[in-house]
mmCIF file of C-alpha atoms and ligand atoms in Angstrom:
data_model
loop_
_atom_site.group_PDB
_atom_site.id
_atom_site.type_symbol
_atom_site.label_atom_id
_atom_site.label_comp_id
_atom_site.label_asym_id
_atom_site.label_seq_id
_atom_site.Cartn_x
_atom_site.Cartn_y
_atom_site.Cartn_z
ATOM 1 C CA MET A 908 1.766 -35.348 -2.966
ATOM 2 C CA THR A 909 4.967 -33.506 -3.657
ATOM 3 C CA ARG A 910 4.730 -29.783 -3.310
ATOM 4 C CA VAL A 911 5.787 -27.461 -6.098
ATOM 5 C CA THR A 912 8.903 -25.577 -5.160
ATOM 6 C CA SER A 913 10.576 -22.492 -6.439
ATOM 7 C CA SER A 914 14.024 -20.954 -5.585
ATOM 8 C CA LEU A 915 12.605 -17.465 -6.375
ATOM 9 C CA ASP A 916 13.143 -14.978 -3.721
ATOM 10 C CA PRO A 917 10.638 -12.147 -3.718
ATOM 11 C CA PHE A 918 12.850 -9.981 -1.500
ATOM 12 C CA SER A 919 15.846 -10.169 -3.768
ATOM 13 C CA PRO A 920 16.928 -7.200 -5.897
ATOM 14 C CA GLU A 921 16.413 -9.416 -9.026
ATOM 15 C CA PHE A 922 12.824 -10.277 -8.368
ATOM 16 C CA ARG A 923 12.014 -6.756 -7.290
ATOM 17 C CA ALA A 924 13.461 -5.380 -10.505
ATOM 18 C CA ASP A 925 10.953 -7.187 -12.596
ATOM 19 C CA PRO A 926 8.396 -8.949 -10.365
ATOM 20 C CA TYR A 927 5.867 -9.299 -13.321
ATOM 21 C CA ALA A 928 8.279 -11.695 -15.029
ATOM 22 C CA ALA A 929 8.625 -13.696 -11.879
ATOM 23 C CA TYR A 930 4.912 -13.825 -11.291
ATOM 24 C CA GLU A 931 4.514 -15.261 -14.720
ATOM 25 C CA GLU A 932 6.938 -18.101 -13.854
ATOM 26 C CA LEU A 933 5.145 -18.615 -10.411
ATOM 27 C CA ARG A 934 1.575 -18.765 -12.054
ATOM 28 C CA ALA A 935 2.879 -21.337 -14.687
ATOM 29 C CA LEU A 936 4.129 -23.670 -11.826
ATOM 30 C CA GLY A 937 0.705 -24.037 -10.303
ATOM 31 C CA PRO A 938 -1.776 -22.434 -7.856
ATOM 32 C CA VAL A 939 0.366 -22.898 -4.590
ATOM 33 C CA VAL A 940 4.252 -22.817 -4.567
ATOM 34 C CA TRP A 941 6.608 -23.438 -1.828
ATOM 35 C CA LEU A 942 9.409 -20.635 -1.703
ATOM 36 C CA GLU A 943 12.411 -22.693 -0.448
ATOM 37 C CA GLN A 944 14.522 -19.663 0.247
ATOM 38 C CA HIS A 945 12.100 -18.569 3.060
ATOM 39 C CA ASP A 946 10.174 -21.673 3.902
ATOM 40 C CA ILE A 947 6.874 -20.010 3.016
ATOM 41 C CA TRP A 948 3.927 -20.781 0.727
ATOM 42 C CA CYS A 949 2.720 -18.372 -1.921
ATOM 43 C CA VAL A 950 -0.316 -17.864 -4.112
ATOM 44 C CA HIS A 951 -0.198 -15.507 -7.169
ATOM 45 C CA HIS A 952 -3.550 -16.172 -9.122
ATOM 46 C CA TYR A 953 -6.482 -13.767 -8.653
ATOM 47 C CA ALA A 954 -8.833 -16.568 -7.552
ATOM 48 C CA THR A 955 -6.367 -18.122 -5.007
ATOM 49 C CA CYS A 956 -5.403 -14.662 -3.557
ATOM 50 C CA GLN A 957 -9.039 -13.806 -3.248
ATOM 51 C CA LYS A 958 -9.725 -17.226 -1.491
ATOM 52 C CA VAL A 959 -6.872 -17.021 0.998
ATOM 53 C CA LEU A 960 -7.570 -13.355 1.787
ATOM 54 C CA SER A 961 -11.254 -13.963 2.400
ATOM 55 C CA ASP A 962 -11.004 -17.048 4.561
ATOM 56 C CA TYR A 963 -9.955 -15.339 7.831
ATOM 57 C CA ALA A 964 -10.915 -18.337 9.912
ATOM 58 C CA VAL A 965 -8.063 -20.318 8.458
ATOM 59 C CA PHE A 966 -5.734 -17.682 7.099
ATOM 60 C CA SER A 967 -5.194 -15.436 10.167
ATOM 61 C CA ASN A 968 -3.759 -12.144 10.493
ATOM 62 C CA ALA A 969 -2.742 -12.483 14.096
ATOM 63 C CA GLY A 970 0.492 -14.203 12.929
ATOM 64 C CA GLY A 971 1.569 -10.897 11.435
ATOM 65 C CA GLY A 972 1.172 -9.019 8.120
ATOM 66 C CA GLY A 973 4.616 -9.658 6.980
ATOM 67 C CA ILE A 974 6.943 -12.665 6.626
ATOM 68 C CA GLY A 975 7.600 -12.816 10.385
ATOM 69 C CA ASN A 976 5.604 -15.419 12.320
ATOM 70 C CA TYR A 977 4.209 -14.067 15.467
ATOM 71 C CA PHE A 978 3.115 -17.497 16.549
ATOM 72 C CA VAL A 979 6.918 -18.305 16.690
ATOM 73 C CA GLU A 980 8.766 -15.066 16.919
ATOM 74 C CA LYS A 981 8.562 -11.882 18.888
ATOM 75 C CA PRO A 982 7.033 -8.955 16.809
ATOM 76 C CA TRP A 983 9.290 -5.896 16.204
ATOM 77 C CA ARG A 984 6.636 -3.553 17.636
ATOM 78 C CA LYS A 985 3.410 -4.008 19.488
ATOM 79 C CA PRO A 986 1.311 -5.617 16.869
ATOM 80 C CA SER A 987 -1.339 -3.525 15.050
ATOM 81 C CA ILE A 988 -4.838 -3.758 16.761
ATOM 82 C CA ILE A 989 -6.564 -3.747 13.246
ATOM 83 C CA LEU A 990 -4.250 -5.426 10.774
ATOM 84 C CA GLU A 991 -2.672 -8.073 13.027
ATOM 85 C CA VAL A 992 -5.733 -9.294 14.665
ATOM 86 C CA ASP A 993 -8.663 -11.631 13.812
ATOM 87 C CA PRO A 994 -12.447 -11.375 14.576
ATOM 88 C CA PRO A 995 -13.763 -10.694 17.007
ATOM 89 C CA GLU A 996 -11.064 -8.204 18.156
ATOM 90 C CA HIS A 997 -10.745 -6.966 14.629
ATOM 91 C CA THR A 998 -14.426 -6.264 14.153
ATOM 92 C CA ARG A 999 -14.521 -3.691 16.823
ATOM 93 C CA THR A 1000 -11.520 -1.640 15.804
ATOM 94 C CA ARG A 1001 -12.372 -1.958 12.046
ATOM 95 C CA SER A 1002 -15.823 -0.652 12.893
ATOM 96 C CA VAL A 1003 -14.370 2.388 14.484
ATOM 97 C CA MET A 1004 -12.131 3.161 11.564
ATOM 98 C CA ASN A 1005 -14.896 2.523 9.107
ATOM 99 C CA ARG A 1006 -17.190 4.988 10.873
ATOM 100 C CA VAL A 1007 -14.412 7.620 11.007
ATOM 101 C CA LEU A 1008 -13.627 7.140 7.342
ATOM 102 C CA SER A 1009 -17.035 7.883 6.154
ATOM 103 C CA PRO A 1010 -17.965 9.283 2.678
ATOM 104 C CA ARG A 1011 -18.864 12.739 4.403
ATOM 105 C CA VAL A 1012 -15.250 13.034 5.554
ATOM 106 C CA PHE A 1013 -13.934 12.617 2.046
ATOM 107 C CA ARG A 1014 -16.500 14.912 0.528
ATOM 108 C CA GLU A 1015 -15.256 17.544 3.064
ATOM 109 C CA LEU A 1016 -11.588 16.933 2.262
ATOM 110 C CA ARG A 1017 -11.867 17.085 -1.460
ATOM 111 C CA ALA A 1018 -11.862 20.774 -2.059
ATOM 112 C CA GLY A 1019 -8.788 21.370 0.108
ATOM 113 C CA PHE A 1020 -6.967 18.550 -1.648
ATOM 114 C CA GLU A 1021 -7.837 19.980 -4.928
ATOM 115 C CA GLU A 1022 -6.394 23.377 -4.015
ATOM 116 C CA VAL A 1023 -3.162 21.883 -2.775
ATOM 117 C CA ALA A 1024 -2.815 19.661 -5.847
ATOM 118 C CA ALA A 1025 -3.425 22.605 -8.271
ATOM 119 C CA GLY A 1026 -0.749 24.601 -6.542
ATOM 120 C CA MET A 1027 1.743 21.814 -6.455
ATOM 121 C CA VAL A 1028 1.246 20.990 -10.104
ATOM 122 C CA SER A 1029 1.493 24.550 -11.293
ATOM 123 C CA GLU A 1030 4.821 24.998 -9.369
ATOM 124 C CA ALA A 1031 6.092 21.783 -10.925
ATOM 125 C CA LEU A 1032 4.980 23.082 -14.333
ATOM 126 C CA ALA A 1033 6.733 26.382 -13.890
ATOM 127 C CA LYS A 1034 10.006 24.427 -13.033
ATOM 128 C CA GLY A 1035 9.461 22.231 -16.124
ATOM 129 C CA GLU A 1036 12.274 19.820 -15.178
ATOM 130 C CA ILE A 1037 11.221 17.999 -12.061
ATOM 131 C CA ASP A 1038 11.699 14.838 -10.177
ATOM 132 C CA GLY A 1039 8.183 13.354 -10.424
ATOM 133 C CA VAL A 1040 8.697 11.750 -6.989
ATOM 134 C CA TRP A 1041 10.058 14.726 -5.087
ATOM 135 C CA ASP A 1042 7.920 17.341 -6.739
ATOM 136 C CA LEU A 1043 4.544 15.370 -6.959
ATOM 137 C CA SER A 1044 4.097 11.930 -5.672
ATOM 138 C CA ARG A 1045 6.041 12.417 -2.407
ATOM 139 C CA ARG A 1046 5.143 16.072 -1.818
ATOM 140 C CA PHE A 1047 1.345 16.006 -2.216
ATOM 141 C CA PRO A 1048 0.543 13.049 0.268
ATOM 142 C CA LEU A 1049 3.066 14.216 2.630
ATOM 143 C CA LYS A 1050 1.088 17.482 2.954
ATOM 144 C CA VAL A 1051 -2.619 16.547 2.646
ATOM 145 C CA PHE A 1052 -2.497 13.139 4.571
ATOM 146 C CA PRO A 1053 -0.899 14.382 7.961
ATOM 147 C CA ASP A 1054 -2.949 17.713 7.591
ATOM 148 C CA SER A 1055 -6.163 15.590 7.428
ATOM 149 C CA VAL A 1056 -5.084 13.379 10.446
ATOM 150 C CA GLY A 1057 -3.964 16.638 12.347
ATOM 151 C CA VAL A 1058 -0.242 15.976 12.748
ATOM 152 C CA GLU A 1059 1.882 18.987 13.291
ATOM 153 C CA ASP A 1060 4.131 20.340 10.421
ATOM 154 C CA GLU A 1061 7.558 19.805 11.915
ATOM 155 C CA GLY A 1062 9.589 16.674 11.036
ATOM 156 C CA ARG A 1063 6.926 15.165 8.709
ATOM 157 C CA ASP A 1064 9.840 13.430 6.873
ATOM 158 C CA ASN A 1065 9.760 11.020 9.811
ATOM 159 C CA LEU A 1066 6.506 9.713 8.456
ATOM 160 C CA LEU A 1067 8.232 8.349 5.425
ATOM 161 C CA ILE A 1068 11.013 6.893 7.589
ATOM 162 C CA TYR A 1069 8.528 5.184 9.788
ATOM 163 C CA GLY A 1070 6.616 3.923 6.711
ATOM 164 C CA ALA A 1071 9.966 2.288 5.439
ATOM 165 C CA MET A 1072 10.523 0.713 8.906
ATOM 166 C CA VAL A 1073 6.928 -0.766 8.969
ATOM 167 C CA PHE A 1074 6.957 -2.199 5.504
ATOM 168 C CA GLY A 1075 10.593 -3.174 5.586
ATOM 169 C CA ALA A 1076 9.598 -5.304 8.709
ATOM 170 C CA PHE A 1077 7.148 -7.164 6.357
ATOM 171 C CA GLY A 1078 10.346 -8.750 4.694
ATOM 172 C CA PRO A 1079 13.059 -10.854 6.137
ATOM 173 C CA VAL A 1080 15.352 -9.422 8.686
ATOM 174 C CA GLY A 1081 18.417 -8.597 6.483
ATOM 175 C CA ASP A 1082 21.368 -6.073 6.480
ATOM 176 C CA TRP A 1083 19.384 -3.315 5.040
ATOM 177 C CA TYR A 1084 16.730 -3.740 7.608
ATOM 178 C CA LYS A 1085 19.016 -3.977 10.631
ATOM 179 C CA SER A 1086 21.076 -0.933 9.784
ATOM 180 C CA PHE A 1087 18.045 1.138 8.707
ATOM 181 C CA MET A 1088 16.377 0.329 12.083
ATOM 182 C CA ALA A 1089 19.496 1.200 14.004
ATOM 183 C CA GLU A 1090 19.955 4.450 12.044
ATOM 184 C CA HIS A 1091 16.324 5.469 12.934
ATOM 185 C CA ALA A 1092 15.993 4.065 16.339
ATOM 186 C CA ASP A 1093 14.318 7.336 17.544
ATOM 187 C CA VAL A 1094 11.614 7.535 14.947
ATOM 188 C CA SER A 1095 9.208 4.995 16.675
ATOM 189 C CA ASP A 1096 9.087 7.348 19.694
ATOM 190 C CA TRP A 1097 8.496 10.377 17.422
ATOM 191 C CA ILE A 1098 5.562 8.695 15.900
ATOM 192 C CA ILE A 1099 4.041 7.490 19.180
ATOM 193 C CA ALA A 1100 4.308 11.019 20.599
ATOM 194 C CA ARG A 1101 2.295 12.314 17.502
ATOM 195 C CA CYS A 1102 -0.406 9.657 18.071
ATOM 196 C CA GLN A 1103 -1.410 11.260 21.644
ATOM 197 C CA ARG A 1104 -4.597 12.959 21.970
ATOM 198 C CA ASP A 1105 -3.055 16.282 22.935
ATOM 199 C CA ARG A 1106 -0.709 16.358 19.971
ATOM 200 C CA LEU A 1107 -3.412 15.902 17.244
ATOM 201 C CA ALA A 1108 -5.067 19.083 15.873
ATOM 202 C CA PRO A 1109 -8.703 19.857 16.572
ATOM 203 C CA GLY A 1110 -11.174 18.836 13.847
ATOM 204 C CA GLY A 1111 -8.751 16.289 12.379
ATOM 205 C CA ILE A 1112 -9.268 12.510 11.761
ATOM 206 C CA GLY A 1113 -6.998 11.672 14.675
ATOM 207 C CA GLN A 1114 -9.307 13.514 17.123
ATOM 208 C CA MET A 1115 -12.268 11.676 15.525
ATOM 209 C CA ILE A 1116 -10.676 8.488 16.675
ATOM 210 C CA TYR A 1117 -10.224 9.823 20.213
ATOM 211 C CA GLU A 1118 -14.018 10.871 20.078
ATOM 212 C CA ALA A 1119 -14.849 7.164 19.533
ATOM 213 C CA ALA A 1120 -12.889 6.457 22.759
ATOM 214 C CA ASP A 1121 -14.964 9.219 24.530
ATOM 215 C CA ARG A 1122 -17.920 7.331 23.418
ATOM 216 C CA GLY A 1123 -16.581 4.155 24.932
ATOM 217 C CA GLU A 1124 -16.150 2.267 21.739
ATOM 218 C CA ILE A 1125 -12.471 1.840 22.381
ATOM 219 C CA THR A 1126 -10.056 2.771 25.089
ATOM 220 C CA ASP A 1127 -7.624 5.703 24.899
ATOM 221 C CA GLU A 1128 -4.644 3.369 24.447
ATOM 222 C CA GLU A 1129 -6.544 1.640 21.476
ATOM 223 C CA ALA A 1130 -7.201 5.149 20.008
ATOM 224 C CA MET A 1131 -3.581 5.918 20.179
ATOM 225 C CA MET A 1132 -2.864 2.468 18.393
ATOM 226 C CA LEU A 1133 -5.350 3.344 15.638
ATOM 227 C CA VAL A 1134 -3.772 6.643 14.995
ATOM 228 C CA ARG A 1135 -0.572 4.724 14.873
ATOM 229 C CA THR A 1136 -2.171 2.613 12.061
ATOM 230 C CA PHE A 1137 -2.893 5.868 9.992
ATOM 231 C CA LEU A 1138 0.814 6.907 10.392
ATOM 232 C CA SER A 1139 2.115 3.439 9.588
ATOM 233 C CA ALA A 1140 0.015 2.539 6.566
ATOM 234 C CA GLY A 1141 -1.318 5.868 5.266
ATOM 235 C CA VAL A 1142 1.760 7.797 3.776
ATOM 236 C CA ASP A 1143 4.129 5.925 1.657
ATOM 237 C CA THR A 1144 1.510 3.541 0.335
ATOM 238 C CA THR A 1145 -0.084 6.509 -1.344
ATOM 239 C CA VAL A 1146 3.183 8.058 -2.269
ATOM 240 C CA ASP A 1147 4.351 5.017 -4.148
ATOM 241 C CA SER A 1148 0.899 4.514 -5.825
ATOM 242 C CA ILE A 1149 0.710 8.022 -7.151
ATOM 243 C CA GLY A 1150 4.302 7.677 -8.257
ATOM 244 C CA LEU A 1151 3.596 4.399 -10.082
ATOM 245 C CA CYS A 1152 0.554 5.803 -11.711
ATOM 246 C CA LEU A 1153 2.490 8.830 -12.950
ATOM 247 C CA LYS A 1154 5.275 6.533 -14.291
ATOM 248 C CA ALA A 1155 2.633 4.460 -16.146
ATOM 249 C CA LEU A 1156 1.001 7.580 -17.603
ATOM 250 C CA ALA A 1157 4.372 8.902 -18.708
ATOM 251 C CA GLU A 1158 5.359 5.580 -20.264
ATOM 252 C CA ARG A 1159 2.161 5.533 -22.219
ATOM 253 C CA PRO A 1160 1.709 8.887 -24.082
ATOM 254 C CA ASP A 1161 -1.466 7.442 -25.799
ATOM 255 C CA GLN A 1162 -3.061 6.809 -22.384
ATOM 256 C CA TYR A 1163 -1.983 10.254 -21.043
ATOM 257 C CA ALA A 1164 -3.495 11.855 -24.207
ATOM 258 C CA LEU A 1165 -6.929 10.186 -23.323
ATOM 259 C CA LEU A 1166 -6.647 11.501 -19.927
ATOM 260 C CA ARG A 1167 -5.654 15.054 -20.874
ATOM 261 C CA ALA A 1168 -8.647 15.095 -23.215
ATOM 262 C CA ASP A 1169 -10.948 14.013 -20.465
ATOM 263 C CA PRO A 1170 -9.470 14.686 -16.865
ATOM 264 C CA SER A 1171 -12.603 13.003 -15.348
ATOM 265 C CA LEU A 1172 -10.917 9.753 -16.295
ATOM 266 C CA ALA A 1173 -8.402 10.401 -13.515
ATOM 267 C CA ARG A 1174 -10.180 8.161 -10.922
ATOM 268 C CA ASN A 1175 -10.385 5.145 -13.258
ATOM 269 C CA ALA A 1176 -6.777 5.780 -14.382
ATOM 270 C CA PHE A 1177 -5.573 5.551 -10.763
ATOM 271 C CA GLU A 1178 -7.582 2.470 -10.126
ATOM 272 C CA GLU A 1179 -6.140 0.826 -13.250
ATOM 273 C CA ALA A 1180 -2.740 1.757 -12.049
ATOM 274 C CA THR A 1181 -3.425 0.025 -8.867
ATOM 275 C CA ARG A 1182 -4.208 -3.201 -10.740
ATOM 276 C CA TYR A 1183 -1.325 -2.713 -13.214
ATOM 277 C CA ASP A 1184 1.498 -1.787 -10.680
ATOM 278 C CA SER A 1185 0.308 -1.643 -7.104
ATOM 279 C CA SER A 1186 2.595 -0.189 -4.366
ATOM 280 C CA SER A 1187 1.391 -3.254 -2.288
ATOM 281 C CA GLN A 1188 2.752 -6.294 -4.121
ATOM 282 C CA SER A 1189 2.092 -8.878 -1.378
ATOM 283 C CA ILE A 1190 0.521 -9.425 2.014
ATOM 284 C CA PHE A 1191 0.903 -12.409 4.394
ATOM 285 C CA ARG A 1192 -1.470 -14.607 6.298
ATOM 286 C CA THR A 1193 -0.583 -17.443 8.786
ATOM 287 C CA THR A 1194 -2.600 -20.730 8.984
ATOM 288 C CA LEU A 1195 -4.469 -21.393 12.307
ATOM 289 C CA CYS A 1196 -4.887 -25.093 11.486
ATOM 290 C CA GLU A 1197 -3.863 -27.672 8.824
ATOM 291 C CA THR A 1198 -5.655 -26.789 5.614
ATOM 292 C CA GLU A 1199 -5.579 -27.320 1.972
ATOM 293 C CA ILE A 1200 -5.447 -24.924 -0.981
ATOM 294 C CA GLU A 1201 -6.312 -26.344 -4.569
ATOM 295 C CA GLY A 1202 -5.264 -29.821 -3.329
ATOM 296 C CA GLN A 1203 -2.077 -28.694 -1.713
ATOM 297 C CA LYS A 1204 -1.842 -29.607 2.050
ATOM 298 C CA ILE A 1205 -0.611 -26.726 4.299
ATOM 299 C CA GLY A 1206 0.331 -27.082 7.869
ATOM 300 C CA LYS A 1207 -0.552 -25.205 10.886
ATOM 301 C CA HIS A 1208 1.079 -21.908 11.705
ATOM 302 C CA GLU A 1209 2.620 -21.653 8.211
ATOM 303 C CA LYS A 1210 3.144 -18.403 6.252
ATOM 304 C CA VAL A 1211 1.188 -17.781 3.101
ATOM 305 C CA MET A 1212 2.273 -14.879 0.845
ATOM 306 C CA SER A 1213 -0.494 -13.487 -1.411
ATOM 307 C CA PHE A 1214 0.927 -11.783 -4.408
ATOM 308 C CA LEU A 1215 -1.571 -8.927 -5.039
ATOM 309 C CA GLY A 1216 0.668 -7.717 -7.758
ATOM 310 C CA SER A 1217 0.344 -11.036 -9.539
ATOM 311 C CA ALA A 1218 -3.449 -11.172 -9.046
ATOM 312 C CA GLY A 1219 -3.618 -7.871 -11.123
ATOM 313 C CA ARG A 1220 -1.914 -9.590 -13.944
ATOM 314 C CA ASP A 1221 -3.701 -12.898 -13.941
ATOM 315 C CA PRO A 1222 -4.829 -13.603 -17.604
ATOM 316 C CA GLU A 1223 -7.528 -15.829 -15.961
ATOM 317 C CA ARG A 1224 -9.120 -12.702 -14.586
ATOM 318 C CA TRP A 1225 -8.000 -9.764 -16.841
ATOM 319 C CA GLU A 1226 -8.032 -9.327 -20.508
ATOM 320 C CA ASP A 1227 -4.620 -8.074 -21.795
ATOM 321 C CA PRO A 1228 -3.460 -7.925 -18.209
ATOM 322 C CA ASP A 1229 -0.085 -6.461 -19.122
ATOM 323 C CA THR A 1230 -1.624 -3.380 -20.896
ATOM 324 C CA PHE A 1231 -2.262 -0.232 -19.014
ATOM 325 C CA ASP A 1232 -5.646 0.952 -20.153
ATOM 326 C CA ILE A 1233 -7.161 3.940 -18.314
ATOM 327 C CA THR A 1234 -10.582 3.298 -19.875
ATOM 328 C CA ARG A 1235 -10.741 -0.412 -18.667
ATOM 329 C CA LYS A 1236 -13.748 -1.478 -16.628
ATOM 330 C CA ILE A 1237 -11.768 -2.002 -13.627
ATOM 331 C CA LYS A 1238 -14.012 -3.329 -10.953
ATOM 332 C CA GLY A 1239 -12.689 -5.961 -8.517
ATOM 333 C CA GLN A 1240 -9.046 -5.216 -8.717
ATOM 334 C CA ILE A 1241 -7.388 -6.330 -5.259
ATOM 335 C CA GLY A 1242 -4.405 -4.119 -5.188
ATOM 336 C CA TYR A 1243 -5.822 -2.854 -1.767
ATOM 337 C CA GLY A 1244 -6.186 -6.462 -0.660
ATOM 338 C CA VAL A 1245 -9.800 -7.912 -0.276
ATOM 339 C CA GLY A 1246 -11.996 -9.182 2.570
ATOM 340 C CA ILE A 1247 -12.282 -7.903 6.140
ATOM 341 C CA HIS A 1248 -8.656 -6.775 6.011
ATOM 342 C CA GLY A 1249 -8.950 -5.060 2.731
ATOM 343 C CA CYS A 1250 -7.232 -1.616 3.031
ATOM 344 C CA VAL A 1251 -9.327 0.622 5.391
ATOM 345 C CA GLY A 1252 -7.937 3.772 3.937
ATOM 346 C CA GLN A 1253 -8.474 2.942 0.286
ATOM 347 C CA MET A 1254 -11.056 5.697 -0.341
ATOM 348 C CA PHE A 1255 -8.449 8.018 1.114
ATOM 349 C CA ALA A 1256 -5.892 6.690 -1.220
ATOM 350 C CA ARG A 1257 -8.339 6.987 -4.200
ATOM 351 C CA LEU A 1258 -9.133 10.586 -3.299
ATOM 352 C CA GLU A 1259 -5.538 11.583 -3.106
ATOM 353 C CA GLY A 1260 -4.760 9.684 -6.332
ATOM 354 C CA GLU A 1261 -7.638 10.930 -8.335
ATOM 355 C CA VAL A 1262 -7.107 14.662 -7.246
ATOM 356 C CA LEU A 1263 -3.375 14.760 -7.962
ATOM 357 C CA ILE A 1264 -3.619 12.767 -11.315
ATOM 358 C CA ARG A 1265 -6.615 14.981 -12.277
ATOM 359 C CA ALA A 1266 -4.638 18.255 -11.448
ATOM 360 C CA VAL A 1267 -1.685 17.029 -13.602
ATOM 361 C CA ALA A 1268 -4.222 16.200 -16.576
ATOM 362 C CA GLU A 1269 -5.719 19.656 -16.369
ATOM 363 C CA GLN A 1270 -2.513 21.611 -16.446
ATOM 364 C CA VAL A 1271 0.163 19.404 -18.155
ATOM 365 C CA GLU A 1272 -0.035 18.837 -21.980
ATOM 366 C CA ARG A 1273 2.493 16.096 -22.037
ATOM 367 C CA LEU A 1274 4.696 14.237 -19.658
ATOM 368 C CA GLU A 1275 8.166 13.224 -20.878
ATOM 369 C CA LEU A 1276 10.513 10.951 -18.966
ATOM 370 C CA THR A 1277 14.061 12.415 -19.158
ATOM 371 C CA GLY A 1278 15.600 9.569 -17.414
ATOM 372 C CA THR A 1279 14.954 6.022 -16.269
ATOM 373 C CA PRO A 1280 12.721 5.960 -13.177
ATOM 374 C CA GLU A 1281 14.569 4.359 -10.345
ATOM 375 C CA PHE A 1282 12.956 2.092 -7.869
ATOM 376 C CA ARG A 1283 13.664 2.169 -4.071
ATOM 377 C CA LEU A 1284 16.001 -0.531 -2.964
ATOM 378 C CA ASN A 1285 14.424 -1.397 0.418
ATOM 379 C CA PRO A 1286 11.866 -4.199 0.651
ATOM 380 C CA GLY A 1287 8.338 -3.706 1.568
ATOM 381 C CA LEU A 1288 6.452 -1.487 -0.723
ATOM 382 C CA ARG A 1289 7.163 -1.113 -4.495
ATOM 383 C CA GLY A 1290 7.884 2.445 -5.141
ATOM 384 C CA LEU A 1291 10.111 4.947 -6.884
ATOM 385 C CA ASP A 1292 13.041 6.943 -5.533
ATOM 386 C CA LYS A 1293 13.546 9.152 -8.536
ATOM 387 C CA MET A 1294 11.683 9.855 -11.720
ATOM 388 C CA PRO A 1295 13.319 12.653 -13.769
ATOM 389 C CA MET A 1296 10.698 14.212 -16.124
ATOM 390 C CA ARG A 1297 9.904 17.401 -18.078
ATOM 391 C CA LEU A 1298 6.250 18.724 -17.931
ATOM 392 C CA HIS A 1299 5.074 20.394 -21.137
HETATM 393 C C1 OVV B 853 -1.949 -2.436 6.167
HETATM 394 C C2 OVV B 853 -1.045 -1.993 7.274
HETATM 395 C C3 OVV B 853 0.286 -1.829 6.967
HETATM 396 C C4 OVV B 853 1.150 -1.375 7.859
HETATM 397 C C5 OVV B 853 0.669 -1.182 9.154
HETATM 398 C C6 OVV B 853 -0.589 -1.244 9.491
HETATM 399 C C7 OVV B 853 -1.509 -1.736 8.501
HETATM 400 C C8 OVV B 853 -1.041 -0.970 10.915
HETATM 401 O O1 OVV B 853 -2.264 -1.247 11.227
HETATM 402 O O2 OVV B 853 -0.250 -0.516 11.648
#
């Protein structure tokens, strides 16, 4: 059987400028496509993404979460002990994270988040003319997330730089990546220093991870690595998700009017935004053995890219997938991934998104874009660099 091949390059500026048009093209080609520019497979329908991401015995995470193949190449940093491992190793570290990220923790965080969000939105409203990224979607997570983990105030911009390194490393090693890594060579050490027990504030989530080490569930070294996971995957993911949600709301005044009339729709609006335009557009698996997807034979140790962003727009799964509808019954969207590796911090992200979007809805009559939102150039996450707007 001949494989279906495409010359589309998901890491190119053209693809990134309009991924949804490219996804439509890919979905029309069939369930499994070979991307010849990178020698990888991809899946892009809701059902096949779900299938690949759930079958951890065949589609492994030990080969790396990005395009790099750890079965063949050396990883750029010590691999994550939760994202980049399979069961049974994964089960133990994931259980520690699941227990720490309990519903009780989020109930306790909510009031503080609401206060910060209300303050930031009222400052933005007083300014009137703002950059939605700088004044809201970046500012809010960069305050409440490290506060919750227990990271000191000084130098927090390094969290965004490190996020760009981590998610940049999901893509191919290109010119942007090489110069960015060289420019910020010291940031990895800065992060690792902040992951140590004695650098984390008492009462924070970082210390809760070390308490699991005290109980003997993990070693101190593993606790440090799980705090690193927070600082790797917890900041620009939410920055970008909140930014994309604000963008979708600003572009659809009718949807914003619904939210303004009923701010309790904020949680559903954020969930819908994660389907409609997720910051995480793709994630990789690596096959442990020869296998087959929808009749297509796949070899051993091959990379398979799952387009979460395309799964959210698959007309076989969603009615009017290209319509942003904050009242949609949105159960089952997989913008956070799915299966045993589904985002461990998703309740954190939802809390941040809900609280910020709700604060906007409660205070702002109308969102007006005063310029074209600009996407970040670097690969990895999908997110905005600039979004000039006026708050009414
Ligand atoms: C999901 C994700 C992305 C990036 C880094 C990590 C996880 C990690 O565990 O470090």
